[in-house]
XYZ file of C-alpha atoms in Angstrom:
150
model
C 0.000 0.000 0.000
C 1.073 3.884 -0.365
C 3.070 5.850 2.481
C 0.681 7.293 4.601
C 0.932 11.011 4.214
C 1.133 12.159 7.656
C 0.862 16.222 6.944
C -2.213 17.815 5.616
C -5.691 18.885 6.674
C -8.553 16.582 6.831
C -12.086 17.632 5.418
C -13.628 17.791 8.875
C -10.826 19.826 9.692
C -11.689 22.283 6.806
C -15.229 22.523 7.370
C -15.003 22.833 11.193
C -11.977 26.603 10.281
C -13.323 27.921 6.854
C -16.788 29.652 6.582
C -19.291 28.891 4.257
C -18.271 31.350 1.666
C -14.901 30.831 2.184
C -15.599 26.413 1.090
C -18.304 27.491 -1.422
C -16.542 26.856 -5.010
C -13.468 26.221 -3.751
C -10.639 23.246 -5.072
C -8.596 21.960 -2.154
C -5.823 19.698 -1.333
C -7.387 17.312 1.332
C -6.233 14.137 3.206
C -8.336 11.484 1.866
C -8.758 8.238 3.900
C -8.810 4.856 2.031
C -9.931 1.136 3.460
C -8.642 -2.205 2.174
C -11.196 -4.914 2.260
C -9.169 -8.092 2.454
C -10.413 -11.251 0.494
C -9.540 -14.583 -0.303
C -9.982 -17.259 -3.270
C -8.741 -20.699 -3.916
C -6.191 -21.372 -6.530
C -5.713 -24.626 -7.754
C -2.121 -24.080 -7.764
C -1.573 -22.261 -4.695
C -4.536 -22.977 -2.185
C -5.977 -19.809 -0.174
C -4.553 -16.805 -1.730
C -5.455 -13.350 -0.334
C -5.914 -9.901 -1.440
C -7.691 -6.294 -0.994
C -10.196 -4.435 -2.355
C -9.832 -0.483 -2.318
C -12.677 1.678 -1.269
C -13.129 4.977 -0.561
C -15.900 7.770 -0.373
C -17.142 10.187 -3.119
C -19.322 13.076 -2.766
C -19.462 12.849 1.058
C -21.713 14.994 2.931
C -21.212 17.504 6.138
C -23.887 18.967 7.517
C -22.710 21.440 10.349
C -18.997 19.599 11.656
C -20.423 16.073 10.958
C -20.163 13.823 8.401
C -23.105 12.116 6.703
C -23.790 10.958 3.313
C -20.979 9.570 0.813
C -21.094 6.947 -2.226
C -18.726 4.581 -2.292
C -16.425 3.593 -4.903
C -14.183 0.322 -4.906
C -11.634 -0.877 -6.739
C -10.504 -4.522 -7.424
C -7.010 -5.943 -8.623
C -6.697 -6.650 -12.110
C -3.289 -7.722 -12.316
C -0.422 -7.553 -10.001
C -0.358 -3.911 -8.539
C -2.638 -2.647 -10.338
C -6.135 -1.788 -8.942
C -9.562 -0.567 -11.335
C -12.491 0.840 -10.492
C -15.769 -1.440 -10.493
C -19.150 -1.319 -10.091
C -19.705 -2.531 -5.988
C -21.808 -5.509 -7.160
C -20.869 -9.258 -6.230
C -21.220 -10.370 -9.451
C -19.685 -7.834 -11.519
C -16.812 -8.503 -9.391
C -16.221 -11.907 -9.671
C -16.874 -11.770 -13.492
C -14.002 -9.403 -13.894
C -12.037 -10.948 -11.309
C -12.373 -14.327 -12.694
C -13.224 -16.116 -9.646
C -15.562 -16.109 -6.540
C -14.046 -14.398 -3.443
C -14.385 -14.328 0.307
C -14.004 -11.562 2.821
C -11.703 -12.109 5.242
C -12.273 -9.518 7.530
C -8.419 -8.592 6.955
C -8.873 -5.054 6.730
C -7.115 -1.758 6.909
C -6.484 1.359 5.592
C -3.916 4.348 4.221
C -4.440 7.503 2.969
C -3.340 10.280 0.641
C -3.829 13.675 -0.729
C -6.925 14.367 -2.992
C -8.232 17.598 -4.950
C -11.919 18.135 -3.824
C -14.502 20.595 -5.404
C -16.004 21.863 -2.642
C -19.897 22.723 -2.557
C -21.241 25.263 0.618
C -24.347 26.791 1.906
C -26.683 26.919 4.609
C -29.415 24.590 4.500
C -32.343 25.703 7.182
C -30.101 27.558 9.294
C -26.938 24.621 9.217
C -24.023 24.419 7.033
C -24.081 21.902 4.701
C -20.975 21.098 2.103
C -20.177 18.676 -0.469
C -16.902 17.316 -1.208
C -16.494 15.914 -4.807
C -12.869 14.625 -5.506
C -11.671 15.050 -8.267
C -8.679 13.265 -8.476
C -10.130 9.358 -8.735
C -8.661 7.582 -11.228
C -9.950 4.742 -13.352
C -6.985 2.968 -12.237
C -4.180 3.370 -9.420
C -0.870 1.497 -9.968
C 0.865 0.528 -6.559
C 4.606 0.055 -7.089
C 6.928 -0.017 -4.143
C 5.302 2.450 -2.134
C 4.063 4.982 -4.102
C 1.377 5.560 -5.870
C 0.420 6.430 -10.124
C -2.995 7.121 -10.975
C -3.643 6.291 -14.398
């Protein structure tokens, strides 16, 4: 997985020390957190072999300090180091994985700077803003530590 970038601002950070018209419109450098969803599959070669799903949150939601709504997207291996985005459906997964899968419950996380669009206003008196990254890639590439989005 990528070094953990341990400088930076989170988004609850920046909604909880910028005002509404100060977030409204703007494109930020944010620390983005990312899970890994460990899973396993049996290959007839090698028995149990394990590896991780990617998922993380678009378009999340803060109304007032406090996060709320988000989609999530997830992305599955495809070959060695190299991780695409898919639809989160079983199915879909396993038909471009190849095979059927197990979580494992082997799970974890890293995280790293994103661009955000960021969307602000008051809603009935609270502030509500919208963080839309823009920096998701149809693919990452993991090599040694770093990270290349493709």
């Amino acid at each position: 997985m990528p070094v953990a970038i341990r400088t930076g601002q989170l988004l609850e950070q920046y909604v909880k020390t910028h005002s509404v018209s100060e977030m409204d419109g703007d494109t930020v450098d944010l620390v983005n957190i990312y899970s890994t969803i460990g899973y396993g599959f049996n290959d007839k070669y090698l028995g149990i072999v394990t590896q991780h799903f990617l998922v993380t949150m678009q378009d999340i939601e803060f109304e007032d300090n406090t996060a709320g709504a988000y989609k999530t997207m997830v992305y599955i291996p495809i070959k060695a180091g190299i991780y695409e985005l898919t639809k989160f459906d079983e199915k879909e997964m396993e038909r471009k994985l190849g095979y059927k899968f197990v979580l494992n419950g082997e799970n974890d996380f890293f995280v790293r700077m994103d661009k955000f669009a960021v969307k602000a206003e008051y809603d009935y008196g609270k502030k509500h803003v919208t963080f839309h990254c823009l920096t998701y890639p149809k693919r990452y590439t993991f090599d040694f530590g770093k990270d290349k989005t493709q």
